[in-house]
Coordinates of C-alpha atoms in Angstrom, one line a residue:
X12 CA -125.4 -26.0 -1.7
X13 CA -123.9 -24.9 -5.1
X14 CA -123.9 -26.6 -8.4
X15 CA -121.0 -26.3 -10.8
X16 CA -121.9 -27.5 -14.3
X17 CA -121.0 -27.7 -18.0
X18 CA -123.5 -28.5 -20.8
X19 CA -123.3 -30.1 -24.2
X20 CA -125.5 -31.7 -26.9
X21 CA -125.2 -34.9 -28.9
X22 CA -127.4 -36.0 -31.8
X23 CA -129.6 -39.0 -31.7
X24 CA -127.2 -40.9 -34.0
X25 CA -124.3 -40.2 -31.6
X26 CA -126.2 -41.1 -28.5
X27 CA -125.0 -44.8 -28.3
X28 CA -121.4 -43.8 -29.0
X29 CA -121.6 -41.2 -26.2
X30 CA -122.8 -43.8 -23.7
X31 CA -120.0 -46.1 -24.7
X32 CA -117.4 -43.4 -24.3
X33 CA -118.7 -42.4 -20.9
X34 CA -118.8 -46.0 -19.8
X35 CA -115.2 -46.4 -20.7
X36 CA -114.2 -43.0 -19.1
X37 CA -116.1 -43.7 -15.8
X38 CA -115.5 -47.5 -15.8
X39 CA -119.1 -48.2 -15.1
X40 CA -122.3 -49.1 -16.8
X41 CA -124.9 -46.4 -17.2
X42 CA -127.6 -46.1 -14.6
X43 CA -130.9 -45.6 -16.4
X44 CA -132.9 -42.7 -15.1
X45 CA -136.5 -41.8 -15.4
X46 CA -137.8 -38.6 -13.8
X47 CA -141.2 -36.9 -13.6
X48 CA -140.8 -33.1 -13.5
X49 CA -143.7 -31.0 -12.2
X50 CA -143.2 -27.2 -12.7
X51 CA -144.6 -24.7 -10.2
X52 CA -144.4 -20.9 -10.2
X53 CA -144.6 -18.5 -7.3
X54 CA -147.6 -16.2 -7.1
X55 CA -146.8 -12.5 -6.9
X56 CA -147.4 -11.1 -3.4
X57 CA -151.0 -9.9 -2.8
X58 CA -151.4 -6.2 -3.0
X59 CA -148.3 -5.6 -5.2
X60 CA -150.4 -3.8 -7.8
X61 CA -151.6 -1.4 -5.1
X62 CA -148.1 0.0 -4.4
X63 CA -147.7 3.2 -6.5
X64 CA -145.5 2.7 -9.5
X65 CA -144.4 6.3 -9.5
X66 CA -144.7 9.3 -7.2
X67 CA -144.6 13.1 -7.6
X68 CA -144.8 15.2 -10.7
X69 CA -141.5 13.8 -12.0
X70 CA -142.8 10.2 -12.2
X71 CA -140.1 9.0 -9.9
X72 CA -141.0 6.2 -7.4
X73 CA -140.9 7.4 -3.8
X74 CA -137.9 5.9 -2.0
X75 CA -139.9 3.9 0.6
X76 CA -142.4 2.6 -2.0
X77 CA -139.5 1.7 -4.3
X78 CA -137.8 -0.3 -1.5
X79 CA -141.0 -2.2 -0.7
X80 CA -141.7 -2.9 -4.4
X81 CA -138.2 -4.2 -4.9
X82 CA -138.5 -6.5 -1.9
X83 CA -141.8 -8.0 -3.0
X84 CA -140.6 -8.4 -6.6
X85 CA -137.4 -10.2 -5.5
X86 CA -137.2 -14.0 -5.2
X87 CA -140.1 -15.0 -7.4
X88 CA -139.0 -18.2 -9.1
X89 CA -140.2 -21.3 -10.9
X90 CA -139.5 -24.4 -8.8
X91 CA -139.9 -28.1 -9.5
X92 CA -141.1 -31.2 -7.8
X93 CA -139.1 -34.1 -9.3
X94 CA -140.2 -37.7 -9.0
X95 CA -137.5 -40.4 -9.5
X96 CA -139.2 -43.5 -11.0
X97 CA -137.9 -46.7 -9.5
X98 CA -139.0 -49.9 -11.2
X99 CA -139.8 -52.6 -8.7
X100 CA -138.6 -56.2 -9.3
X101 CA -141.6 -58.5 -10.1
X102 CA -142.4 -60.8 -7.2
X103 CA -142.8 -64.5 -8.0
X104 CA -146.0 -66.2 -6.7
X105 CA -145.4 -69.4 -4.8
X106 CA -147.4 -72.2 -3.1
X107 CA -150.4 -71.4 -5.2
X108 CA -150.9 -67.9 -3.8
X109 CA -152.7 -65.4 -6.0
X110 CA -151.2 -61.9 -6.4
X111 CA -153.6 -58.9 -6.2
X112 CA -153.7 -57.2 -9.5
X113 CA -155.3 -54.1 -10.9
X114 CA -157.6 -54.0 -13.9
X115 CA -154.6 -54.3 -16.3
X116 CA -153.4 -57.5 -14.7
X117 CA -150.4 -55.9 -13.1
X118 CA -149.7 -56.7 -9.4
X119 CA -149.8 -53.6 -7.2
X120 CA -146.4 -54.7 -5.7
X121 CA -144.9 -54.5 -9.2
X122 CA -145.9 -50.8 -9.8
X123 CA -143.0 -48.4 -10.0
X124 CA -142.2 -46.4 -6.9
X125 CA -141.8 -42.6 -7.3
X126 CA -139.6 -40.8 -4.8
X127 CA -140.4 -37.0 -4.8
X128 CA -138.0 -34.2 -4.2
X129 CA -138.6 -30.4 -4.0
X130 CA -135.9 -28.9 -6.3
X131 CA -134.9 -25.2 -6.3
X132 CA -132.2 -23.9 -8.7
X133 CA -131.2 -20.2 -8.6
X134 CA -130.1 -18.3 -11.7
X135 CA -126.4 -18.9 -12.5
X136 CA -123.9 -16.4 -11.3
X137 CA -123.5 -13.4 -13.6
X138 CA -120.3 -12.5 -15.4
X139 CA -118.0 -14.6 -17.6
X140 CA -117.5 -17.9 -15.9
X141 CA -115.4 -21.0 -16.8
X142 CA -118.3 -23.1 -15.6
X143 CA -121.9 -22.4 -14.7
X144 CA -122.4 -21.8 -10.9
X145 CA -125.6 -21.5 -9.0
X146 CA -127.3 -22.0 -5.7
X147 CA -129.4 -25.1 -5.5
X148 CA -131.6 -26.9 -2.9
X149 CA -133.1 -30.4 -2.9
X150 CA -135.5 -31.5 -0.2
X151 CA -137.0 -35.0 -0.1
X152 CA -140.9 -35.0 0.2
X153 CA -142.0 -38.2 1.9
X154 CA -145.8 -38.2 1.7
X155 CA -149.0 -36.1 1.7
X156 CA -150.7 -33.9 -0.9
X157 CA -147.6 -32.3 -2.5
X158 CA -149.6 -29.9 -4.7
X159 CA -151.6 -28.6 -1.7
X160 CA -148.4 -28.3 0.3
X161 CA -146.9 -26.0 -2.4
X162 CA -150.1 -24.1 -2.8
X163 CA -149.9 -23.3 0.9
X164 CA -146.6 -21.6 0.1
X165 CA -148.2 -19.6 -2.8
X166 CA -146.9 -21.8 -5.6
X167 CA -149.2 -22.9 -8.3
X168 CA -148.9 -25.9 -10.7
X169 CA -147.9 -25.0 -14.3
X170 CA -147.1 -28.1 -16.3
X171 CA -145.2 -31.4 -16.3
X172 CA -142.7 -33.3 -18.5
X173 CA -140.6 -36.5 -18.4
X174 CA -136.8 -36.8 -18.4
X175 CA -135.3 -40.0 -19.7
X176 CA -131.6 -40.6 -19.6
X177 CA -128.5 -42.3 -18.3
X178 CA -126.2 -41.3 -15.4
X179 CA -122.5 -41.9 -14.9
X180 CA -120.3 -41.0 -11.9
X181 CA -116.7 -40.1 -11.8
X182 CA -115.6 -39.5 -8.2
X183 CA -117.9 -36.6 -7.2
X184 CA -118.9 -35.6 -10.8
X185 CA -122.2 -36.6 -12.2
X186 CA -122.5 -37.1 -16.0
X187 CA -126.1 -37.1 -17.2
X188 CA -127.1 -37.8 -20.8
X189 CA -130.8 -37.2 -21.2
X190 CA -133.7 -35.9 -23.2
X191 CA -137.1 -34.4 -22.4
X192 CA -140.4 -36.1 -23.3
X193 CA -143.7 -34.3 -23.5
X194 CA -146.5 -35.5 -21.2
X195 CA -150.2 -35.1 -21.5
X196 CA -151.2 -32.1 -19.4
X197 CA -153.6 -32.8 -16.5
X198 CA -155.3 -30.6 -13.8
X199 CA -153.2 -29.8 -10.7
X200 CA -155.2 -32.3 -8.6
X201 CA -154.0 -35.2 -10.9
X202 CA -150.3 -34.0 -11.4
X203 CA -149.0 -36.4 -8.7
X204 CA -151.4 -39.3 -9.0
X205 CA -151.5 -39.7 -12.7
X206 CA -148.8 -42.0 -13.9
X207 CA -150.6 -43.8 -16.7
X208 CA -148.0 -42.7 -19.2
X209 CA -145.3 -44.9 -17.5
X210 CA -146.7 -47.9 -19.4
X211 CA -146.3 -46.3 -22.8
X212 CA -143.1 -44.2 -22.6
X213 CA -142.1 -45.2 -26.1
X214 CA -145.2 -43.4 -27.5
X215 CA -144.3 -40.1 -25.9
X216 CA -143.0 -37.3 -28.2
X217 CA -139.6 -35.8 -27.8
X218 CA -139.5 -32.1 -26.9
X219 CA -136.6 -31.7 -29.3
X220 CA -137.9 -32.7 -32.7
X221 CA -134.4 -33.8 -33.8
X222 CA -134.2 -36.5 -31.1
X223 CA -131.0 -35.0 -29.7
X224 CA -129.7 -35.5 -26.1
X225 CA -128.4 -33.1 -23.5
X226 CA -125.1 -33.9 -21.7
X227 CA -124.6 -32.3 -18.3
X228 CA -121.4 -32.7 -16.2
X229 CA -122.0 -31.3 -12.7
X230 CA -120.6 -31.2 -9.2
X231 CA -122.5 -30.3 -6.1
X232 CA -120.5 -28.4 -3.4
X233 CA -121.8 -27.8 0.1
X234 CA -120.1 -24.4 0.3
X235 CA -119.7 -23.0 -3.2
X236 CA -118.4 -19.8 -1.7
X237 CA -115.3 -21.5 -0.4
X238 CA -112.5 -20.5 -2.8
X239 CA -110.6 -23.8 -2.5
X240 CA -113.7 -26.0 -3.1
X241 CA -114.8 -23.7 -6.0
X242 CA -111.4 -24.0 -7.6
X243 CA -111.3 -27.7 -7.2
X244 CA -114.7 -28.2 -8.7
X245 CA -114.0 -25.9 -11.6
X246 CA -110.6 -27.6 -12.3
X247 CA -112.2 -31.0 -12.2
X248 CA -115.0 -30.0 -14.7
X249 CA -112.5 -28.4 -17.1
X250 CA -110.4 -31.6 -17.0
X251 CA -113.5 -33.6 -17.9
X252 CA -114.3 -31.2 -20.7
X253 CA -110.7 -31.7 -22.1
X254 CA -111.0 -35.5 -21.8
X255 CA -114.3 -35.6 -23.7
X256 CA -113.7 -32.9 -26.2
X257 CA -113.6 -35.4 -29.1
X258 CA -117.1 -36.6 -28.2
X259 CA -118.9 -33.5 -27.0
X260 CA -118.3 -29.8 -26.6
X261 CA -119.0 -29.0 -23.0
X262 CA -119.5 -25.3 -22.2
X263 CA -121.1 -23.1 -19.5
X264 CA -124.9 -22.9 -19.9
X265 CA -126.6 -19.9 -21.4
X266 CA -127.6 -17.8 -18.3
X267 CA -130.9 -16.6 -19.8
X268 CA -131.8 -20.2 -20.7
X269 CA -131.1 -21.3 -17.2
X270 CA -132.9 -18.3 -15.6
X271 CA -135.5 -19.7 -13.1
X272 CA -137.1 -16.3 -12.2
X273 CA -140.6 -15.5 -13.4
X274 CA -140.6 -12.9 -16.2
X275 CA -141.7 -9.4 -15.1
X276 CA -144.6 -9.5 -17.5
X277 CA -146.1 -12.6 -15.7
X278 CA -146.3 -10.8 -12.4
X279 CA -149.3 -8.8 -13.6
X280 CA -152.8 -10.1 -13.6

């Protein structure tokens, strides 16, 4: 699957106006979104440092060794496990029944449900593009120890953050107005289970000190290499950019800022 996207920013003061304009443009009310993002990074292949970095008196890497090193260095990315927080409707207690509650007096059935997804996003295509285009993959994760599952594939937990925002839909285009909130960091064993912050979201600190919001307009295409589908998605996003130009400046994302590969320097221990 490929993602085609444009990005923009709005200030905190313009946030409400942006939501109103998108509600009018899409003819729908915003769908409030809350996501827990867990960041993982791939471990460099074992033994990489034992491959000679150069050969011969000229300091030139031997052809076969160079080929192996290139293969092992390729495809080392940051990935995310994203948990969509779904607030459950409180259940009324009837006929004198007593609901089971936790220590905070909250019924276990009223706790929010978190649906987890493994999310991979490649680095956007190089070259001058009208919109950002990159390969993506989203895989639902139903149950089990997700951290241990990823560790088995040589991914280690790095950090976590919270995304708070509003989604709108216009045909097959998703318009997402959101901001990033900082979360208290916890050991990898508690990354999935710890959700204590959900009861005090208003106390969390914005990552952007100005309180601004990111606007993302995106279209997911099953076969992004299909010229007709690619042209259609690009044309649709450019039409949205033109329609919203008085409210927000939508442009392709900075490729380096969207780079999901591990820096070369981090591959050494």
